Amino acid sequence: MATQTKAWDARYVNPSCPHDTNYYIKCIGGGVLACGTTHTAVCPLDVVKCNMQVSPERFKSLGQGMKLILAEEGAGATGLLKGWLPTFFGYSTQGAFKFGLYEVFKDFYANLAGEKNAEKYQGLIWLAGSASAEFFADMGLCPFEMVKVKVQTSPKGTFPTGMFAAMSAMRADPSSGFPFKSLTPLWCRQIPYTMAKFYFFEKVVRAFYQYVFTKPKEQYSKATQLSITFASGYLAGVICAIVSHPADTLVSARGKASNAGKGYGQIAKEMGYTTICTKGLGTRILMIGTLTGLQWWIYDSYKTALGMGTSGGSGKK
């Protein structure tokens, strides 16, 4: 009797760590930790940045803006930490979908392509998987992001600073568009950003294991592997910041009162290509590079603690 050959399945390429439901659930947990903690940690910077975008006549720089908020509103939950709770919930939700669904979609598209095409078109599978994951991640993020921005940019005493009170106020105001008015702009900004973030991380971490750390992966300590993860995430973040910066500049510029009602094309023409590509790029590279490196380091540390191993590299030679 002929032996049946088992069909190839991307979920079981690594038999020591099969991508079953339990694996995906663990990845969701890692995404919550990676994104929720890092974005909440930089909440004070986010408060100043949002106010610089909305009220540039008052908030002229990061240092000056931080001093102004400290002087007028303090350092607590009604000042520099305004919006920390919707930031935590929003980006925890986004991280759950971003990292968890990325693993799901990556395996799904690999299986659709088949074994040979999955290897041949690996980069396209990473791009498709990250785009699909971010599509749903932004649905989870959008309501919290709308609340966060409203809380962070409203003048003192004009709007509730507590998350639930702010949600109630926005829900009662039809003109706010709560909870999904900002979804399309989020998709336009975040999907290309996330595609770059995951694609370049996958490329960089594999390049490290192929050209720099050339022994089999399992021969390196977990500390070394996590250092490689952080470096790969940081470099991917730098590339991602450069790639996504023009779109981020336009989204920020749209918040200026003088640009109300203008299309992105008109704003871009008035600002000029050089300004769009370079304004604030150094700060963005520092922030996004660090955030991305820390997110991947937290994600892989979590996976390692659960026996799932670090990302990238086959461990084979």
mmCIF file of C-alpha atoms in Angstrom:
data_model
loop_
_atom_site.group_PDB
_atom_site.id
_atom_site.type_symbol
_atom_site.label_atom_id
_atom_site.label_comp_id
_atom_site.label_asym_id
_atom_site.label_seq_id
_atom_site.Cartn_x
_atom_site.Cartn_y
_atom_site.Cartn_z
ATOM 1 C CA MET A 1 0.000 0.000 0.000
ATOM 2 C CA ALA A 2 1.450 3.385 -1.080
ATOM 3 C CA THR A 3 2.428 5.808 1.662
ATOM 4 C CA GLN A 4 0.642 9.147 1.408
ATOM 5 C CA THR A 5 2.892 12.197 1.463
ATOM 6 C CA LYS A 6 1.746 14.782 3.969
ATOM 7 C CA ALA A 7 0.982 18.166 2.408
ATOM 8 C CA TRP A 8 3.421 20.979 3.204
ATOM 9 C CA ASP A 9 2.131 23.416 5.830
ATOM 10 C CA ALA A 10 3.869 26.664 6.767
ATOM 11 C CA ARG A 11 2.558 26.339 10.312
ATOM 12 C CA TYR A 12 4.665 23.226 10.932
ATOM 13 C CA VAL A 13 7.932 24.107 9.197
ATOM 14 C CA ASN A 14 9.552 24.274 12.632
ATOM 15 C CA PRO A 15 8.300 21.112 14.400
ATOM 16 C CA SER A 16 9.747 22.248 17.743
ATOM 17 C CA CYS A 17 7.454 25.307 17.711
ATOM 18 C CA PRO A 18 4.293 24.576 15.687
ATOM 19 C CA HIS A 19 2.122 27.567 14.818
ATOM 20 C CA ASP A 20 -1.068 26.302 16.405
ATOM 21 C CA THR A 21 -3.817 28.298 18.115
ATOM 22 C CA ASN A 22 -1.846 28.393 21.358
ATOM 23 C CA TYR A 23 1.145 29.874 19.501
ATOM 24 C CA TYR A 24 -0.956 32.644 17.938
ATOM 25 C CA ILE A 25 -2.545 33.500 21.294
ATOM 26 C CA LYS A 26 0.906 33.824 22.841
ATOM 27 C CA CYS A 27 1.960 36.129 19.983
ATOM 28 C CA ILE A 28 -1.081 38.296 20.681
ATOM 29 C CA GLY A 29 0.078 38.619 24.300
ATOM 30 C CA GLY A 30 3.558 39.598 23.136
ATOM 31 C CA GLY A 31 2.106 42.283 20.887
ATOM 32 C CA VAL A 32 0.111 43.747 23.781
ATOM 33 C CA LEU A 33 3.262 44.054 25.898
ATOM 34 C CA ALA A 34 5.459 45.331 23.081
ATOM 35 C CA CYS A 35 3.205 48.124 21.842
ATOM 36 C CA GLY A 36 1.194 49.075 24.926
ATOM 37 C CA THR A 37 4.207 49.634 27.173
ATOM 38 C CA THR A 38 6.430 51.465 24.675
ATOM 39 C CA HIS A 39 3.802 53.919 23.437
ATOM 40 C CA THR A 40 2.643 54.677 26.985
ATOM 41 C CA ALA A 41 6.250 55.309 28.031
ATOM 42 C CA VAL A 42 6.600 58.094 25.455
ATOM 43 C CA CYS A 43 3.214 59.683 26.265
ATOM 44 C CA PRO A 44 4.788 63.027 27.370
ATOM 45 C CA LEU A 45 6.543 63.336 24.007
ATOM 46 C CA ASP A 46 3.278 62.483 22.265
ATOM 47 C CA VAL A 47 1.393 65.180 24.204
ATOM 48 C CA VAL A 48 3.882 67.833 23.108
ATOM 49 C CA LYS A 49 4.035 66.542 19.519
ATOM 50 C CA CYS A 50 0.241 66.601 19.104
ATOM 51 C CA ASN A 51 0.053 70.137 20.481
ATOM 52 C CA MET A 52 2.846 71.272 18.161
ATOM 53 C CA GLN A 53 0.840 69.928 15.223
ATOM 54 C CA VAL A 54 -2.469 71.493 16.261
ATOM 55 C CA SER A 55 -1.244 74.781 17.819
ATOM 56 C CA PRO A 56 2.130 75.562 16.224
ATOM 57 C CA GLU A 57 1.827 79.215 17.170
ATOM 58 C CA ARG A 58 2.043 78.268 20.882
ATOM 59 C CA PHE A 59 4.140 75.097 20.768
ATOM 60 C CA LYS A 60 7.235 75.924 18.746
ATOM 61 C CA SER A 61 9.624 73.129 19.772
ATOM 62 C CA LEU A 62 9.791 70.005 21.890
ATOM 63 C CA GLY A 63 11.642 71.660 24.774
ATOM 64 C CA GLN A 64 9.566 74.835 24.775
ATOM 65 C CA GLY A 65 6.325 72.856 24.466
ATOM 66 C CA MET A 66 7.216 70.591 27.371
ATOM 67 C CA LYS A 67 8.057 73.578 29.586
ATOM 68 C CA LEU A 68 4.783 75.274 28.623
ATOM 69 C CA ILE A 69 2.642 72.259 29.483
ATOM 70 C CA LEU A 70 4.538 71.715 32.737
ATOM 71 C CA ALA A 71 3.982 75.351 33.711
ATOM 72 C CA GLU A 72 0.286 75.476 32.781
ATOM 73 C CA GLU A 73 -0.928 71.922 33.457
ATOM 74 C CA GLY A 74 1.734 70.066 35.431
ATOM 75 C CA ALA A 75 3.363 66.672 34.979
ATOM 76 C CA GLY A 76 0.458 64.400 35.947
ATOM 77 C CA ALA A 77 -2.570 62.884 34.236
ATOM 78 C CA THR A 78 -3.968 66.334 33.428
ATOM 79 C CA GLY A 79 -0.662 67.615 32.038
ATOM 80 C CA LEU A 80 2.252 65.830 30.385
ATOM 81 C CA LEU A 81 0.610 62.450 30.965
ATOM 82 C CA LYS A 82 -2.739 63.442 29.448
ATOM 83 C CA GLY A 83 -4.187 60.585 27.451
ATOM 84 C CA TRP A 84 -1.935 57.889 28.902
ATOM 85 C CA LEU A 85 -4.831 55.480 29.511
ATOM 86 C CA PRO A 86 -6.333 55.578 25.987
ATOM 87 C CA THR A 87 -2.748 55.377 24.716
ATOM 88 C CA PHE A 88 -2.182 52.201 26.722
ATOM 89 C CA PHE A 89 -5.474 50.562 25.753
ATOM 90 C CA GLY A 90 -5.311 51.714 22.140
ATOM 91 C CA TYR A 91 -1.783 50.585 21.408
ATOM 92 C CA SER A 92 -2.160 47.392 23.420
ATOM 93 C CA THR A 93 -5.122 46.542 21.195
ATOM 94 C CA GLN A 94 -3.221 47.547 18.089
ATOM 95 C CA GLY A 95 -0.200 45.498 19.172
ATOM 96 C CA ALA A 96 -2.343 42.423 19.779
ATOM 97 C CA PHE A 97 -3.670 42.528 16.220
ATOM 98 C CA LYS A 98 -0.459 43.794 14.622
ATOM 99 C CA PHE A 99 1.847 41.090 15.963
ATOM 100 C CA GLY A 100 -0.664 38.296 16.492
ATOM 101 C CA LEU A 101 -2.436 38.562 13.147
ATOM 102 C CA TYR A 102 0.857 39.084 11.329
ATOM 103 C CA GLU A 103 1.841 35.558 12.334
ATOM 104 C CA VAL A 104 -1.588 34.239 11.295
ATOM 105 C CA PHE A 105 -1.637 35.970 7.911
ATOM 106 C CA LYS A 106 2.007 35.170 7.172
ATOM 107 C CA ASP A 107 1.266 31.448 7.516
ATOM 108 C CA PHE A 108 -2.055 31.807 5.669
ATOM 109 C CA TYR A 109 -0.506 33.486 2.623
ATOM 110 C CA ALA A 110 2.447 31.076 2.628
ATOM 111 C CA ASN A 111 0.046 28.141 2.466
ATOM 112 C CA LEU A 112 -1.927 29.803 -0.324
ATOM 113 C CA ALA A 113 1.297 30.231 -2.295
ATOM 114 C CA GLY A 114 2.596 26.707 -1.665
ATOM 115 C CA GLU A 115 6.048 25.599 -0.551
ATOM 116 C CA LYS A 116 8.064 26.731 -3.602
ATOM 117 C CA ASN A 117 6.319 30.058 -4.113
ATOM 118 C CA ALA A 118 6.344 30.786 -0.375
ATOM 119 C CA GLU A 119 10.140 30.703 -0.495
ATOM 120 C CA LYS A 120 10.373 32.499 -3.837
ATOM 121 C CA TYR A 121 7.988 35.312 -2.878
ATOM 122 C CA GLN A 122 8.816 35.489 0.828
ATOM 123 C CA GLY A 123 9.089 39.285 0.844
ATOM 124 C CA LEU A 124 5.656 39.704 -0.733
ATOM 125 C CA ILE A 125 4.190 37.389 1.907
ATOM 126 C CA TRP A 126 5.681 39.547 4.689
ATOM 127 C CA LEU A 127 4.213 42.653 3.067
ATOM 128 C CA ALA A 128 0.784 41.093 2.578
ATOM 129 C CA GLY A 129 0.748 39.651 6.097
ATOM 130 C CA SER A 130 1.700 42.926 7.778
ATOM 131 C CA ALA A 131 -0.765 44.959 5.681
ATOM 132 C CA SER A 132 -3.621 42.576 6.506
ATOM 133 C CA ALA A 133 -2.749 42.602 10.205
ATOM 134 C CA GLU A 134 -2.572 46.403 10.371
ATOM 135 C CA PHE A 135 -5.935 46.736 8.588
ATOM 136 C CA PHE A 136 -7.607 45.122 11.602
ATOM 137 C CA ALA A 137 -5.181 46.618 14.140
ATOM 138 C CA ASP A 138 -6.254 50.142 13.178
ATOM 139 C CA MET A 139 -9.900 49.265 13.760
ATOM 140 C CA GLY A 140 -8.997 48.456 17.342
ATOM 141 C CA LEU A 141 -6.799 51.520 17.720
ATOM 142 C CA CYS A 142 -9.045 54.167 16.129
ATOM 143 C CA PRO A 143 -11.538 54.922 18.967
ATOM 144 C CA PHE A 144 -8.761 55.171 21.551
ATOM 145 C CA GLU A 145 -6.586 57.257 19.230
ATOM 146 C CA MET A 146 -9.429 59.736 18.668
ATOM 147 C CA VAL A 147 -9.940 60.079 22.430
ATOM 148 C CA LYS A 148 -6.202 60.372 23.063
ATOM 149 C CA VAL A 149 -5.723 63.192 20.557
ATOM 150 C CA LYS A 150 -8.811 65.079 21.767
ATOM 151 C CA VAL A 151 -7.711 64.829 25.411
ATOM 152 C CA GLN A 152 -4.108 65.795 24.641
ATOM 153 C CA THR A 153 -4.887 68.807 22.463
ATOM 154 C CA SER A 154 -7.890 70.376 24.223
ATOM 155 C CA PRO A 155 -7.048 73.546 26.199
ATOM 156 C CA LYS A 156 -7.076 73.134 29.973
ATOM 157 C CA GLY A 157 -10.593 72.943 31.426
ATOM 158 C CA THR A 158 -12.417 72.655 28.086
ATOM 159 C CA PHE A 159 -12.640 68.854 27.840
ATOM 160 C CA PRO A 160 -12.522 65.885 30.251
ATOM 161 C CA THR A 161 -9.090 64.334 30.694
ATOM 162 C CA GLY A 162 -10.332 60.948 31.985
ATOM 163 C CA MET A 163 -10.696 58.294 29.287
ATOM 164 C CA PHE A 164 -14.273 57.198 30.049
ATOM 165 C CA ALA A 165 -15.545 60.742 30.602
ATOM 166 C CA ALA A 166 -13.909 61.800 27.341
ATOM 167 C CA MET A 167 -15.493 58.876 25.483
ATOM 168 C CA SER A 168 -18.928 59.817 26.829
ATOM 169 C CA ALA A 169 -18.449 63.441 25.778
ATOM 170 C CA MET A 170 -17.373 62.458 22.269
ATOM 171 C CA ARG A 171 -20.187 59.944 21.900
ATOM 172 C CA ALA A 172 -22.684 62.653 22.844
ATOM 173 C CA ASP A 173 -21.289 64.997 20.173
ATOM 174 C CA PRO A 174 -22.237 63.839 16.645
ATOM 175 C CA SER A 175 -19.731 66.226 15.078
ATOM 176 C CA SER A 176 -16.835 64.345 16.723
ATOM 177 C CA GLY A 177 -17.323 61.373 14.406
ATOM 178 C CA PHE A 178 -16.501 59.041 17.292
ATOM 179 C CA PRO A 179 -15.520 56.192 17.150
ATOM 180 C CA PHE A 180 -14.283 55.672 13.568
ATOM 181 C CA LYS A 181 -13.987 59.035 11.799
ATOM 182 C CA SER A 182 -10.183 58.817 11.823
ATOM 183 C CA LEU A 183 -10.015 55.248 10.528
ATOM 184 C CA THR A 184 -9.262 56.051 6.880
ATOM 185 C CA PRO A 185 -6.387 58.451 7.708
ATOM 186 C CA LEU A 186 -5.034 55.817 10.105
ATOM 187 C CA TRP A 187 -5.094 53.177 7.375
ATOM 188 C CA CYS A 188 -3.355 55.547 4.932
ATOM 189 C CA ARG A 189 -0.557 56.251 7.388
ATOM 190 C CA GLN A 190 -0.205 53.043 9.384
ATOM 191 C CA ILE A 191 -0.527 50.315 6.746
ATOM 192 C CA PRO A 192 2.487 51.469 4.644
ATOM 193 C CA TYR A 193 4.384 52.141 7.890
ATOM 194 C CA THR A 194 3.733 48.653 9.258
ATOM 195 C CA MET A 195 4.559 46.996 5.939
ATOM 196 C CA ALA A 196 7.952 48.713 6.014
ATOM 197 C CA LYS A 197 8.418 47.947 9.713
ATOM 198 C CA PHE A 198 7.902 44.183 9.379
ATOM 199 C CA TYR A 199 9.488 43.760 5.950
ATOM 200 C CA PHE A 200 12.736 45.468 6.895
ATOM 201 C CA PHE A 201 12.905 43.745 10.275
ATOM 202 C CA GLU A 202 12.604 40.335 8.590
ATOM 203 C CA LYS A 203 15.264 41.330 6.059
ATOM 204 C CA VAL A 204 17.712 42.804 8.564
ATOM 205 C CA VAL A 205 17.492 40.035 11.176
ATOM 206 C CA ARG A 206 18.079 37.385 8.499
ATOM 207 C CA ALA A 207 21.020 39.362 7.125
ATOM 208 C CA PHE A 208 22.576 39.458 10.607
ATOM 209 C CA TYR A 209 22.345 35.667 10.925
ATOM 210 C CA GLN A 210 23.568 35.114 7.377
ATOM 211 C CA TYR A 211 26.502 37.528 7.188
ATOM 212 C CA VAL A 212 27.511 38.569 10.733
ATOM 213 C CA PHE A 213 26.503 35.858 13.212
ATOM 214 C CA THR A 214 27.246 32.935 10.936
ATOM 215 C CA LYS A 215 27.160 30.024 13.375
ATOM 216 C CA PRO A 216 23.915 28.071 13.748
ATOM 217 C CA LYS A 217 21.464 30.276 15.637
ATOM 218 C CA GLU A 218 21.024 27.919 18.579
ATOM 219 C CA GLN A 219 24.747 28.200 19.377
ATOM 220 C CA TYR A 220 24.304 31.837 20.384
ATOM 221 C CA SER A 221 23.067 32.714 23.860
ATOM 222 C CA LYS A 222 19.565 34.109 24.308
ATOM 223 C CA ALA A 223 21.126 37.442 25.339
ATOM 224 C CA THR A 224 23.013 37.588 22.022
ATOM 225 C CA GLN A 225 19.918 36.621 20.052
ATOM 226 C CA LEU A 226 17.873 39.333 21.802
ATOM 227 C CA SER A 227 20.622 41.875 21.093
ATOM 228 C CA ILE A 228 20.395 40.922 17.415
ATOM 229 C CA THR A 229 16.628 41.347 17.625
ATOM 230 C CA PHE A 230 16.975 44.836 19.126
ATOM 231 C CA ALA A 231 19.573 45.935 16.557
ATOM 232 C CA SER A 232 17.426 44.586 13.718
ATOM 233 C CA GLY A 233 14.348 46.341 15.079
ATOM 234 C CA TYR A 234 16.225 49.609 15.515
ATOM 235 C CA LEU A 235 17.620 49.560 11.980
ATOM 236 C CA ALA A 236 14.218 48.608 10.603
ATOM 237 C CA GLY A 237 12.730 51.514 12.562
ATOM 238 C CA VAL A 238 15.241 53.943 11.047
ATOM 239 C CA ILE A 239 14.378 52.788 7.526
ATOM 240 C CA CYS A 240 10.686 52.836 8.366
ATOM 241 C CA ALA A 241 10.890 56.375 9.756
ATOM 242 C CA ILE A 242 12.541 57.610 6.560
ATOM 243 C CA VAL A 243 10.045 55.788 4.320
ATOM 244 C CA SER A 244 6.968 56.975 6.222
ATOM 245 C CA HIS A 245 8.153 60.491 7.103
ATOM 246 C CA PRO A 246 6.615 62.368 4.139
ATOM 247 C CA ALA A 247 3.163 60.929 4.920
ATOM 248 C CA ASP A 248 3.580 61.682 8.623
ATOM 249 C CA THR A 249 4.580 65.289 7.842
ATOM 250 C CA LEU A 250 1.476 65.754 5.701
ATOM 251 C CA VAL A 251 -0.809 64.263 8.366
ATOM 252 C CA SER A 252 0.694 66.628 10.940
ATOM 253 C CA ALA A 253 0.453 69.625 8.608
ATOM 254 C CA ARG A 254 -3.218 68.864 8.008
ATOM 255 C CA GLY A 255 -3.827 69.677 11.694
ATOM 256 C CA LYS A 256 -2.813 73.313 11.214
ATOM 257 C CA ALA A 257 -5.752 75.715 11.190
ATOM 258 C CA SER A 258 -4.464 77.380 8.013
ATOM 259 C CA ASN A 259 -4.625 74.032 6.181
ATOM 260 C CA ALA A 260 -8.260 73.289 7.074
ATOM 261 C CA GLY A 261 -10.167 72.184 4.000
ATOM 262 C CA LYS A 262 -7.065 71.742 1.843
ATOM 263 C CA GLY A 263 -6.199 68.465 0.143
ATOM 264 C CA TYR A 264 -2.927 66.675 0.762
ATOM 265 C CA GLY A 265 -1.749 67.533 -2.754
ATOM 266 C CA GLN A 266 -2.200 71.255 -2.163
ATOM 267 C CA ILE A 267 -0.490 71.099 1.235
ATOM 268 C CA ALA A 268 2.444 69.196 -0.284
ATOM 269 C CA LYS A 269 2.799 71.745 -3.084
ATOM 270 C CA GLU A 270 2.807 74.661 -0.646
ATOM 271 C CA MET A 271 5.301 73.040 1.745
ATOM 272 C CA GLY A 272 7.703 71.779 -0.894
ATOM 273 C CA TYR A 273 9.154 68.280 -1.360
ATOM 274 C CA THR A 274 12.357 68.925 0.608
ATOM 275 C CA THR A 275 10.456 70.193 3.653
ATOM 276 C CA ILE A 276 8.040 67.258 3.582
ATOM 277 C CA CYS A 277 10.884 64.739 3.491
ATOM 278 C CA THR A 278 13.227 66.372 6.024
ATOM 279 C CA LYS A 279 11.228 68.449 8.556
ATOM 280 C CA GLY A 280 11.634 66.748 11.953
ATOM 281 C CA LEU A 281 13.219 63.659 10.397
ATOM 282 C CA GLY A 282 16.065 63.409 12.931
ATOM 283 C CA THR A 283 13.688 63.403 15.894
ATOM 284 C CA ARG A 284 11.412 60.908 14.172
ATOM 285 C CA ILE A 285 14.326 58.565 13.378
ATOM 286 C CA LEU A 286 15.434 58.628 17.034
ATOM 287 C CA MET A 287 11.920 58.034 18.343
ATOM 288 C CA ILE A 288 10.780 55.398 15.825
ATOM 289 C CA GLY A 289 14.106 53.574 15.787
ATOM 290 C CA THR A 290 14.131 53.267 19.573
ATOM 291 C CA LEU A 291 10.446 52.344 19.790
ATOM 292 C CA THR A 292 10.717 49.700 17.072
ATOM 293 C CA GLY A 293 13.875 48.197 18.550
ATOM 294 C CA LEU A 294 12.299 48.025 22.016
ATOM 295 C CA GLN A 295 9.050 46.573 20.660
ATOM 296 C CA TRP A 296 10.841 43.712 18.923
ATOM 297 C CA TRP A 297 13.096 43.176 21.966
ATOM 298 C CA ILE A 298 10.077 42.988 24.322
ATOM 299 C CA TYR A 299 8.206 40.753 21.878
ATOM 300 C CA ASP A 300 11.113 38.313 21.502
ATOM 301 C CA SER A 301 11.941 38.389 25.242
ATOM 302 C CA TYR A 302 8.347 37.378 25.924
ATOM 303 C CA LYS A 303 8.485 34.628 23.297
ATOM 304 C CA THR A 304 11.787 33.364 24.683
ATOM 305 C CA ALA A 305 10.370 33.235 28.226
ATOM 306 C CA LEU A 306 7.544 31.053 26.890
ATOM 307 C CA GLY A 307 9.924 28.745 25.016
ATOM 308 C CA MET A 308 8.989 30.007 21.537
ATOM 309 C CA GLY A 309 12.439 31.292 20.565
ATOM 310 C CA THR A 310 13.509 34.551 18.948
ATOM 311 C CA SER A 311 12.536 35.886 15.520
ATOM 312 C CA GLY A 312 14.512 35.398 12.332
ATOM 313 C CA GLY A 313 17.192 32.929 11.339
ATOM 314 C CA SER A 314 16.527 29.258 10.787
ATOM 315 C CA GLY A 315 19.200 27.975 13.130
ATOM 316 C CA LYS A 316 20.394 25.752 10.281
ATOM 317 C CA LYS A 317 23.514 25.880 8.113
#
